[in-house]
Structures are given as structure tokens and as C-alpha cells.
Amino acid sequence: MDSSPTSDPPLIRGARLIRRGVACASCRKKKVACDTSKPACGTCIRMGIDSECDYPGSKRTQRLPYYEQRLRCLQVQVDAAEASNARRKRLMDKQEEWFWGVWDFSSPYFQTTRLRNATVDGSLEPRNRIPYSVDWHLTNGEPSTEICNFLLLVAQKHAFDFSAEFDTPSRIPSIDPNANSHLAVLNALCLLGCYYNPGSLNSLEPLFLRRAQRYLAKALADNPLPLVDILKASAMLAYYSFFRVRLVEAYNTTSTVITFAKNNGLYDLWPEKYRPSGVRRIFRLSDSNLGEYIDVWWQNFSLDRGARTFCEQPMLIPDEMIRTPWPQSREERARGEFSYIDNTVLSLYSSRSSASSASGNSPLALRAKCLALYERATRVSTKSSTQAHSISYNAHAFIRRLIFFL
């Protein structure tokens, strides 16, 4: 019998071609050949396993449900993202509407929200955030009088934070539109009002910062008098830099301001009748404006002592040089009641002096005394620890040398 491959071609042509990946589940599990017959394949019938086979299909067809489920999940995420963008856009439009509602002081938004925020605590927004500027070409480049008055009231609430005492109703009419130093003070106060005011008015900070710096530069270039306004504006700009955690700028401004005050003799403010003969100043000092100069000196003193203690820098003006009396209350200043004997920084460190008592002091005086005591305590403790370490080192060295002689 011929066994050549060409002897049985009808048998080969009649065999059923079985594709891969189409076997039933039972045959796949047992790893046997499957003829893919339905409802049950021949292998399962012969083995008596199932009367109906389960054909799960190929791997490609098995992945289709997974792809469909994944596609549905992605569609849900896309819908959620589009809804979130739509809500954000509506919120931004609403915030923009609220922002421009600030300029209209008769709007319900300002009456119900802005004035209420001026009487409550500030928001939890981080205060070292530098706000974005506002497009002032849309508002003719000038803030309205209502905004300035509102910001001055906000700044007055927090005047103790930057060592200032002022009365807004009495200050606004005294602003000379041609006096750059007065305008520098006004814009510095509005700048601090923007800082303390939560909400959209924070965006006005760059505007008032530039205006205050510009008027201050003009005042120094044209006429450095009145000196008290220049010192006030400079001190408030330094406080603002500290509040915004711009430490290098704040420390440099503080050093410049206290040096300027020292060179103009504000650390030794005594009336002419108490001063040695032959001593004159570059500015006229009388009993009427003495109290204001005393206040601005202690404002700069508090700023300088706090900054140098925080930055661990030495004092620029020693306590022994300061003879300016502590600030009096507004009523005492109006009556011309100033105490010059035993009433300055050195007297604060004596238990026998009335200056060491907190009774009857103005808030500005209490703040200045606290910072003076804090700086002195820090300085003395640093010297004491250094001296104690030096003594301990010398004692141990002496004991080690002494051992060789015993």
C-alpha cells in the first residue's frame, strides 16, 4: 500500500479547519482540542461533561466589555471636568461682577458685604500673597474719594499694628493736594487699608504702593518739610513690607528711616528752653507740633527695635543717646503736658522710675516700651550666655593645666 502524502487527499480536504482561540471553556481548561460544535462540542459529549458548551470567545472579544466600561468611565470624567469648568467660569464672572460692584458705593453688594467686612476679622487668606494689579486705564487712573475714605477707616482700625495714632475725620480735610508728603501719608494709609481689607480691594495694593513711593520721592526731592509726614509714610511702607514678608526690602527701609530720623535729631526732642544753648535744628520745633514729632519718633523706634531684634542685628541708636520723652496721650498733648525728667528709655529699666509702670500710658507708649524691653532682654541674654560659655571654657582649661602640677 502506498503511504505517500498524495494517497489520501480526500480525507485531508474533508477535515474541518479549527481556528485558534475559539474552543469552549471546558476544552480550554483541559487544554484539549475542540471542534467548536454547538450546543456541545464532540469532546465534551464524549467525556460526558456538559450538554451545552460555553464559548467565551477570543481574547479580542473578551476585551470589548472592558473597553466599553473604560470608555464609560472616561466619559463620566470628561463630563465632570466640563461641568467644573463651567462652574468655575460662572464663579469668575460672578467675582468680576462683584469686583466692579465695589466701585459703585451705592450698590447693594458694597452696602451688604464691604461695610460688613470692615467691621469683622479678616479672612484666612495668606497675607504674604502679592495681589494682582487692577487695570486702572478703565478707571481714569485715580481711585475715588469714597474708596480712599473707606480704606482710611479700615487702616484706622488696625493703626496699633503699625504703631500709628491718627484720626481719619481730622486728617482728610488737612490733606493739601499740592503737598507731596501729605499725599504720601494718605496713600500709605490706603495701602495698609487694602492689606487689612479682605476681598477684591486687595488688588489696589500695587496702585497705592506706587503712588506712595512716587509722592515720597517727590517730597524728598522738592521739599523735605514737613519732616514728620515723610517719616510717617516711610515707616508705614516698611511695616507693609514686613507684613508681606518682603524682609530684605523691609529691613533696608527701616534702616534708612531710623538713620534719617537720627540725623534730624528726633532721638533728642526737647523744647528749646530745655536744650543747651547754641543747639539748633534744621526744622522749627515748638510746643504745638512737639507731640506729633514725639509720636513719629516712637513709631520709628518701635519699627527699628522690632526689626533689629527679629533680624538679629545690632542697635543703630544706643539707649543712652535717646532723650525724647515717651509719647503722651492726645489729651495731655493738647494741654501741653510733657514730662521730660526721668521719662525716656533708660528710665524704663529702673524700678524707681514711674516710666516702668504701665499705668496711664498711651497704646503707642506701651508698644514702644514693650519692644525696648524685649530687645534689651534678648541682648542681655545673648551676652550672658556668651560670657557664661567663656567662663566655663576658661575654668575647664585651668583645671586641665592644674592636673600637670599635681
Tab-separated table of C-alpha atoms in Angstrom:
chain	number	residue	atom	x	y	z
A	1	MET	CA	0.000	0.000	0.000
A	2	ASP	CA	1.403	3.328	-0.945
A	3	SER	CA	1.815	5.632	2.051
A	4	SER	CA	2.756	8.708	0.115
A	5	PRO	CA	1.075	12.007	1.052
A	6	THR	CA	-0.785	12.020	-2.228
A	7	SER	CA	-2.595	8.776	-1.466
A	8	ASP	CA	-5.426	10.265	0.697
A	9	PRO	CA	-6.190	13.780	-0.477
A	10	PRO	CA	-9.977	13.417	0.008
A	11	LEU	CA	-9.518	12.777	3.726
A	12	ILE	CA	-7.357	15.866	4.213
A	13	ARG	CA	-9.650	18.099	2.204
A	14	GLY	CA	-12.659	16.945	4.213
A	15	ALA	CA	-11.146	17.772	7.662
A	16	ARG	CA	-12.656	20.785	9.446
A	17	LEU	CA	-10.297	23.713	9.927
A	18	ILE	CA	-10.301	24.761	13.598
A	19	ARG	CA	-9.273	28.313	14.439
A	20	ARG	CA	-7.264	29.196	17.475
A	21	GLY	CA	-8.953	30.933	20.383
A	22	VAL	CA	-12.470	29.658	19.692
A	23	ALA	CA	-12.521	26.491	21.873
A	24	CYS	CA	-15.077	26.137	24.613
A	25	ALA	CA	-14.257	26.944	28.205
A	26	SER	CA	-14.017	23.290	29.293
A	27	CYS	CA	-11.618	22.364	26.496
A	28	ARG	CA	-9.523	25.399	27.178
A	29	LYS	CA	-9.256	24.440	30.822
A	30	LYS	CA	-8.227	20.856	29.971
A	31	LYS	CA	-6.081	22.022	27.066
A	32	VAL	CA	-7.576	19.576	24.574
A	33	ALA	CA	-8.741	20.014	21.000
A	34	CYS	CA	-12.264	21.313	20.491
A	35	ASP	CA	-14.354	21.006	17.321
A	36	THR	CA	-16.456	24.064	18.346
A	37	SER	CA	-19.716	22.227	17.712
A	38	LYS	CA	-22.896	23.622	19.209
A	39	PRO	CA	-24.665	23.311	21.527
A	40	ALA	CA	-21.905	20.977	22.785
A	41	CYS	CA	-18.598	20.076	21.238
A	42	GLY	CA	-17.648	16.474	20.479
A	43	THR	CA	-15.009	16.340	23.200
A	44	CYS	CA	-17.414	17.367	25.954
A	45	ILE	CA	-20.083	14.929	24.644
A	46	ARG	CA	-17.670	12.015	24.631
A	47	MET	CA	-16.402	12.895	28.124
A	48	GLY	CA	-19.941	13.491	29.391
A	49	ILE	CA	-19.070	16.874	30.880
A	50	ASP	CA	-21.639	19.349	29.581
A	51	SER	CA	-24.733	19.195	27.453
A	52	GLU	CA	-24.064	22.751	26.312
A	53	CYS	CA	-20.654	24.333	25.984
A	54	ASP	CA	-19.689	27.851	26.918
A	55	TYR	CA	-17.771	29.681	24.223
A	56	PRO	CA	-16.190	32.787	25.813
A	57	GLY	CA	-14.692	33.855	22.514
A	58	SER	CA	-11.226	35.077	21.637
A	59	LYS	CA	-9.110	37.411	23.753
A	60	ARG	CA	-10.037	40.246	21.452
A	61	THR	CA	-13.739	39.743	22.013
A	62	GLN	CA	-13.165	39.356	25.768
A	63	ARG	CA	-11.613	42.816	25.951
A	64	LEU	CA	-14.563	44.568	24.397
A	65	PRO	CA	-16.609	44.770	27.638
A	66	TYR	CA	-13.565	46.142	29.450
A	67	TYR	CA	-13.039	48.765	26.777
A	68	GLU	CA	-16.696	49.714	26.896
A	69	GLN	CA	-16.579	50.097	30.679
A	70	ARG	CA	-13.377	52.130	30.470
A	71	LEU	CA	-14.900	54.349	27.813
A	72	ARG	CA	-17.947	54.988	30.001
A	73	CYS	CA	-15.680	55.927	32.951
A	74	LEU	CA	-13.702	58.336	30.792
A	75	GLN	CA	-16.896	59.894	29.510
A	76	VAL	CA	-18.051	60.448	33.094
A	77	GLN	CA	-14.729	62.133	33.932
A	78	VAL	CA	-14.945	64.366	30.867
A	79	ASP	CA	-18.489	65.395	31.774
A	80	ALA	CA	-17.384	66.182	35.354
A	81	ALA	CA	-14.430	68.266	34.108
A	82	GLU	CA	-16.640	70.214	31.718
A	83	ALA	CA	-19.157	70.845	34.485
A	84	SER	CA	-16.365	72.012	36.811
A	85	ASN	CA	-15.023	74.391	34.155
A	86	ALA	CA	-18.498	75.746	33.611
A	87	ARG	CA	-18.951	76.340	37.351
A	88	ARG	CA	-15.526	77.997	37.566
A	89	LYS	CA	-16.352	80.273	34.668
A	90	ARG	CA	-19.655	81.246	36.258
A	91	LEU	CA	-17.843	81.897	39.555
A	92	MET	CA	-15.209	84.042	37.845
A	93	ASP	CA	-17.900	86.029	36.076
A	94	LYS	CA	-19.678	86.497	39.389
A	95	GLN	CA	-16.461	87.566	41.127
A	96	GLU	CA	-15.737	90.042	38.355
A	97	GLU	CA	-19.242	91.411	38.730
A	98	TRP	CA	-18.683	91.723	42.497
A	99	PHE	CA	-15.304	93.375	41.941
A	100	TRP	CA	-16.646	96.089	39.701
A	101	GLY	CA	-19.545	96.483	42.096
A	102	VAL	CA	-17.025	97.811	44.605
A	103	TRP	CA	-16.559	100.968	42.567
A	104	ASP	CA	-20.249	101.768	42.903
A	105	PHE	CA	-20.656	102.554	46.595
A	106	SER	CA	-24.420	102.697	46.192
A	107	SER	CA	-24.577	99.092	45.001
A	108	PRO	CA	-26.209	96.503	47.286
A	109	TYR	CA	-23.008	94.448	47.199
A	110	PHE	CA	-20.960	97.210	48.783
A	111	GLN	CA	-23.597	98.090	51.332
A	112	THR	CA	-24.115	94.485	52.479
A	113	THR	CA	-20.641	92.990	52.064
A	114	ARG	CA	-17.829	95.522	52.005
A	115	LEU	CA	-19.006	97.523	55.014
A	116	ARG	CA	-19.668	94.330	56.947
A	117	ASN	CA	-16.154	93.063	56.207
A	118	ALA	CA	-14.744	96.293	57.575
A	119	THR	CA	-16.161	95.511	61.000
A	120	VAL	CA	-15.199	91.842	61.289
A	121	ASP	CA	-11.944	89.951	61.346
A	122	GLY	CA	-10.025	89.428	58.133
A	123	SER	CA	-10.104	86.323	56.029
A	124	LEU	CA	-7.762	83.355	56.397
A	125	GLU	CA	-6.077	84.210	53.118
A	126	PRO	CA	-2.243	84.186	53.443
A	127	ARG	CA	-1.049	87.722	53.959
A	128	ASN	CA	2.255	87.335	52.177
A	129	ARG	CA	0.426	86.908	48.869
A	130	ILE	CA	1.259	89.662	46.383
A	131	PRO	CA	-2.063	90.621	44.776
A	132	TYR	CA	-2.563	91.282	41.118
A	133	SER	CA	-2.922	94.856	39.971
A	134	VAL	CA	-6.097	96.324	38.564
A	135	ASP	CA	-6.476	97.796	35.090
A	136	TRP	CA	-6.572	101.445	36.018
A	137	HIS	CA	-6.923	102.642	32.456
A	138	LEU	CA	-10.578	101.669	32.926
A	139	THR	CA	-10.962	103.970	35.929
A	140	ASN	CA	-9.028	107.003	34.647
A	141	GLY	CA	-6.021	106.166	36.831
A	142	GLU	CA	-7.377	107.667	40.064
A	143	PRO	CA	-9.173	105.952	42.955
A	144	SER	CA	-12.398	107.562	44.019
A	145	THR	CA	-12.758	109.587	47.211
A	146	GLU	CA	-15.217	107.038	48.589
A	147	ILE	CA	-12.663	104.244	48.236
A	148	CYS	CA	-9.939	106.308	49.930
A	149	ASN	CA	-12.202	107.232	52.835
A	150	PHE	CA	-13.278	103.625	53.254
A	151	LEU	CA	-9.660	102.372	53.233
A	152	LEU	CA	-8.638	105.028	55.749
A	153	LEU	CA	-11.335	103.813	58.119
A	154	VAL	CA	-10.081	100.242	57.732
A	155	ALA	CA	-6.491	101.343	58.391
A	156	GLN	CA	-7.569	103.297	61.459
A	157	LYS	CA	-8.995	100.101	62.983
A	158	HIS	CA	-5.551	98.456	62.766
A	159	ALA	CA	-3.411	101.525	63.491
A	160	PHE	CA	-1.864	99.871	66.539
A	161	ASP	CA	-0.347	97.170	64.303
A	162	PHE	CA	1.904	99.725	62.616
A	163	SER	CA	2.437	101.967	65.673
A	164	ALA	CA	0.347	104.848	64.404
A	165	GLU	CA	-2.269	107.012	66.043
A	166	PHE	CA	-4.353	109.190	63.792
A	167	ASP	CA	-7.892	110.425	63.426
A	168	THR	CA	-9.328	109.918	59.944
A	169	PRO	CA	-12.022	112.652	60.010
A	170	SER	CA	-9.487	115.234	61.135
A	171	ARG	CA	-6.810	114.087	58.691
A	172	ILE	CA	-8.725	114.068	55.417
A	173	PRO	CA	-9.586	117.809	55.329
A	174	SER	CA	-5.967	118.687	56.162
A	175	ILE	CA	-4.614	116.991	53.036
A	176	ASP	CA	-3.031	119.595	50.796
A	177	PRO	CA	-3.362	118.402	47.174
A	178	ASN	CA	-0.064	120.121	46.391
A	179	ALA	CA	1.872	118.695	49.367
A	180	ASN	CA	3.611	115.519	48.270
A	181	SER	CA	4.456	114.494	51.832
A	182	HIS	CA	0.781	114.610	52.862
A	183	LEU	CA	-0.206	112.626	49.790
A	184	ALA	CA	2.478	110.049	50.587
A	185	VAL	CA	0.976	109.558	54.061
A	186	LEU	CA	-2.538	109.307	52.649
A	187	ASN	CA	-1.576	106.692	50.056
A	188	ALA	CA	0.455	104.716	52.609
A	189	LEU	CA	-2.605	104.559	54.861
A	190	CYS	CA	-4.788	103.473	51.937
A	191	LEU	CA	-2.192	100.817	51.121
A	192	LEU	CA	-2.443	99.395	54.638
A	193	GLY	CA	-6.220	99.647	54.413
A	194	CYS	CA	-6.105	97.463	51.289
A	195	TYR	CA	-3.910	94.975	53.117
A	196	TYR	CA	-6.252	94.663	56.077
A	197	ASN	CA	-9.408	94.609	53.979
A	198	PRO	CA	-10.399	91.113	52.809
A	199	GLY	CA	-11.716	90.769	49.300
A	200	SER	CA	-11.225	92.417	45.953
A	201	LEU	CA	-9.800	95.671	47.346
A	202	ASN	CA	-6.514	93.796	47.887
A	203	SER	CA	-5.873	94.269	44.181
A	204	LEU	CA	-5.451	98.013	44.779
A	205	GLU	CA	-2.261	97.494	46.796
A	206	PRO	CA	0.128	97.876	43.805
A	207	LEU	CA	-1.599	101.130	42.881
A	208	PHE	CA	-1.309	102.749	46.314
A	209	LEU	CA	2.211	101.363	46.777
A	210	ARG	CA	3.397	103.057	43.591
A	211	ARG	CA	1.583	106.274	44.465
A	212	ALA	CA	3.034	106.394	47.985
A	213	GLN	CA	6.566	105.765	46.711
A	214	ARG	CA	6.173	108.355	43.969
A	215	TYR	CA	4.869	111.097	46.282
A	216	LEU	CA	7.532	110.251	48.858
A	217	ALA	CA	10.294	110.593	46.263
A	218	LYS	CA	8.855	113.921	45.094
A	219	ALA	CA	8.641	115.194	48.670
A	220	LEU	CA	12.278	114.327	49.354
A	221	ALA	CA	13.405	115.896	46.079
A	222	ASP	CA	11.355	119.101	46.289
A	223	ASN	CA	10.872	119.953	49.955
A	224	PRO	CA	11.728	117.589	52.841
A	225	LEU	CA	9.448	119.530	55.169
A	226	PRO	CA	7.216	118.761	56.948
A	227	LEU	CA	9.602	116.088	58.112
A	228	VAL	CA	7.009	114.294	60.222
A	229	ASP	CA	4.936	113.247	57.192
A	230	ILE	CA	7.957	111.831	55.376
A	231	LEU	CA	8.885	109.743	58.409
A	232	LYS	CA	5.317	108.534	58.852
A	233	ALA	CA	4.942	107.467	55.240
A	234	SER	CA	8.344	105.750	55.199
A	235	ALA	CA	7.625	103.865	58.424
A	236	MET	CA	4.259	102.654	57.152
A	237	LEU	CA	5.837	101.431	53.909
A	238	ALA	CA	8.393	99.498	55.974
A	239	TYR	CA	5.617	97.954	58.073
A	240	TYR	CA	3.787	96.959	54.900
A	241	SER	CA	6.912	95.224	53.575
A	242	PHE	CA	7.213	93.289	56.829
A	243	PHE	CA	3.549	92.295	56.651
A	244	ARG	CA	4.101	90.975	53.126
A	245	VAL	CA	7.234	89.083	54.291
A	246	ARG	CA	9.485	91.072	51.978
A	247	LEU	CA	12.180	91.095	54.632
A	248	VAL	CA	15.145	92.497	52.707
A	249	GLU	CA	13.139	95.457	51.444
A	250	ALA	CA	11.588	95.975	54.886
A	251	TYR	CA	14.917	95.933	56.730
A	252	ASN	CA	16.576	98.298	54.252
A	253	THR	CA	13.670	100.731	54.506
A	254	THR	CA	13.763	100.536	58.306
A	255	SER	CA	17.494	101.291	58.424
A	256	THR	CA	17.038	104.249	56.088
A	257	VAL	CA	14.129	105.682	58.071
A	258	ILE	CA	15.766	105.408	61.507
A	259	THR	CA	19.018	106.880	60.151
A	260	PHE	CA	17.086	109.779	58.651
A	261	ALA	CA	15.297	110.344	61.962
A	262	LYS	CA	18.572	110.185	63.883
A	263	ASN	CA	20.330	112.648	61.592
A	264	ASN	CA	17.461	115.077	62.123
A	265	GLY	CA	17.711	114.833	65.908
A	266	LEU	CA	14.410	113.150	66.661
A	267	TYR	CA	16.073	110.973	69.301
A	268	ASP	CA	16.656	114.131	71.381
A	269	LEU	CA	13.362	116.016	71.214
A	270	TRP	CA	13.309	118.649	73.921
A	271	PRO	CA	11.833	122.131	73.696
A	272	GLU	CA	14.241	124.984	73.191
A	273	LYS	CA	14.006	126.023	76.836
A	274	TYR	CA	15.375	122.618	77.890
A	275	ARG	CA	18.113	122.428	75.282
A	276	PRO	CA	21.710	123.584	75.704
A	277	SER	CA	22.459	126.983	74.280
A	278	GLY	CA	23.699	127.141	70.715
A	279	VAL	CA	21.970	123.939	69.581
A	280	ARG	CA	19.708	124.442	66.569
A	281	ARG	CA	17.727	122.136	64.305
A	282	ILE	CA	17.031	122.061	60.609
A	283	PHE	CA	13.309	122.280	61.387
A	284	ARG	CA	11.371	124.518	63.750
A	285	LEU	CA	10.132	122.737	66.835
A	286	SER	CA	7.528	124.363	69.032
A	287	ASP	CA	5.234	123.173	71.776
A	288	SER	CA	2.362	122.924	69.273
A	289	ASN	CA	3.983	120.341	66.979
A	290	LEU	CA	6.259	118.726	69.557
A	291	GLY	CA	3.774	115.965	70.364
A	292	GLU	CA	3.479	114.884	66.729
A	293	TYR	CA	7.254	114.692	66.341
A	294	ILE	CA	7.486	112.666	69.560
A	295	ASP	CA	4.858	110.232	68.284
A	296	VAL	CA	6.551	109.730	64.925
A	297	TRP	CA	9.900	109.167	66.641
A	298	TRP	CA	8.484	106.375	68.790
A	299	GLN	CA	6.732	104.910	65.773
A	300	ASN	CA	10.111	104.639	64.050
A	301	PHE	CA	11.731	103.466	67.294
A	302	SER	CA	9.266	100.568	67.587
A	303	LEU	CA	9.836	99.668	63.958
A	304	ASP	CA	13.623	99.749	64.314
A	305	ARG	CA	13.825	97.778	67.575
A	306	GLY	CA	11.418	95.137	66.347
A	307	ALA	CA	13.206	94.757	63.005
A	308	ARG	CA	16.701	94.572	64.507
A	309	THR	CA	15.633	92.077	67.145
A	310	PHE	CA	13.938	89.916	64.542
A	311	CYS	CA	16.900	90.100	62.139
A	312	GLU	CA	19.449	89.766	64.994
A	313	GLN	CA	21.228	92.990	64.089
A	314	PRO	CA	22.931	95.461	66.475
A	315	MET	CA	21.245	98.674	67.540
A	316	LEU	CA	21.857	101.783	65.497
A	317	ILE	CA	20.965	104.223	68.295
A	318	PRO	CA	22.014	103.199	71.836
A	319	ASP	CA	19.624	103.746	74.709
A	320	GLU	CA	21.990	106.274	76.282
A	321	MET	CA	21.589	108.646	73.321
A	322	ILE	CA	17.795	108.761	73.412
A	323	ARG	CA	16.355	111.640	75.419
A	324	THR	CA	12.989	112.010	73.718
A	325	PRO	CA	10.212	111.536	76.294
A	326	TRP	CA	7.682	108.764	75.976
A	327	PRO	CA	4.583	109.680	73.949
A	328	GLN	CA	1.773	111.254	75.897
A	329	SER	CA	-1.931	110.775	75.401
A	330	ARG	CA	-3.758	113.006	72.946
A	331	GLU	CA	-5.468	114.905	75.751
A	332	GLU	CA	-2.195	115.550	77.590
A	333	ARG	CA	-0.551	116.625	74.377
A	334	ALA	CA	-3.387	119.054	73.634
A	335	ARG	CA	-2.899	120.579	77.086
A	336	GLY	CA	0.865	120.786	76.558
A	337	GLU	CA	1.634	118.462	79.465
A	338	PHE	CA	5.004	116.883	78.701
A	339	SER	CA	7.260	115.225	81.236
A	340	TYR	CA	10.980	115.425	80.433
A	341	ILE	CA	12.606	114.347	83.680
A	342	ASP	CA	13.192	110.614	84.116
A	343	ASN	CA	10.857	109.752	81.249
A	344	THR	CA	12.831	108.082	78.463
A	345	VAL	CA	14.343	104.696	77.568
A	346	LEU	CA	16.931	104.451	80.355
A	347	SER	CA	14.319	105.285	82.977
A	348	LEU	CA	12.342	102.251	81.809
A	349	TYR	CA	14.991	99.927	83.244
A	350	SER	CA	14.828	101.438	86.726
A	351	SER	CA	12.302	100.121	89.221
A	352	ARG	CA	12.276	103.510	90.954
A	353	SER	CA	11.090	105.341	87.841
A	354	SER	CA	7.442	105.902	87.027
A	355	ALA	CA	8.252	105.098	83.388
A	356	SER	CA	8.419	101.392	84.277
A	357	SER	CA	4.729	101.470	85.210
A	358	ALA	CA	2.160	100.678	82.538
A	359	SER	CA	-0.469	102.831	84.208
A	360	GLY	CA	-1.572	105.911	82.287
A	361	ASN	CA	0.357	105.112	79.102
A	362	SER	CA	-0.973	105.530	75.600
A	363	PRO	CA	-1.059	102.444	73.325
A	364	LEU	CA	1.876	103.847	71.341
A	365	ALA	CA	3.927	104.254	74.526
A	366	LEU	CA	3.113	100.732	75.696
A	367	ARG	CA	4.166	99.283	72.359
A	368	ALA	CA	7.447	101.214	72.341
A	369	LYS	CA	8.223	100.172	75.923
A	370	CYS	CA	7.451	96.522	75.184
A	371	LEU	CA	9.783	96.470	72.194
A	372	ALA	CA	12.515	98.271	74.138
A	373	LEU	CA	12.298	95.717	76.952
A	374	TYR	CA	12.145	92.806	74.533
A	375	GLU	CA	15.218	93.977	72.628
A	376	ARG	CA	17.160	94.584	75.837
A	377	ALA	CA	16.191	91.178	77.253
A	378	THR	CA	17.311	89.490	74.032
A	379	ARG	CA	20.602	91.365	74.008
A	380	VAL	CA	21.367	90.759	77.693
A	381	SER	CA	20.525	87.058	77.478
A	382	THR	CA	22.799	86.661	74.455
A	383	LYS	CA	25.682	88.366	76.224
A	384	SER	CA	25.106	86.354	79.393
A	385	SER	CA	25.178	83.022	77.578
A	386	THR	CA	28.327	84.001	75.683
A	387	GLN	CA	30.024	85.166	78.859
A	388	ALA	CA	28.989	82.020	80.731
A	389	HIS	CA	30.352	79.835	77.934
A	390	SER	CA	33.642	81.746	78.002
A	391	ILE	CA	33.945	81.404	81.783
A	392	SER	CA	33.171	77.685	81.611
A	393	TYR	CA	35.785	77.158	78.899
A	394	ASN	CA	38.451	79.058	80.851
A	395	ALA	CA	37.628	77.135	84.029
A	396	HIS	CA	37.978	73.780	82.291
A	397	ALA	CA	41.243	74.873	80.685
A	398	PHE	CA	42.597	75.980	84.079
A	399	ILE	CA	41.652	72.613	85.643
A	400	ARG	CA	43.360	70.690	82.838
A	401	ARG	CA	46.566	72.682	83.295
A	402	LEU	CA	46.366	72.303	87.055
A	403	ILE	CA	46.473	68.498	86.753
A	404	PHE	CA	50.025	68.602	85.391
A	405	PHE	CA	51.274	70.388	88.518
A	406	LEU	CA	49.723	67.905	90.967
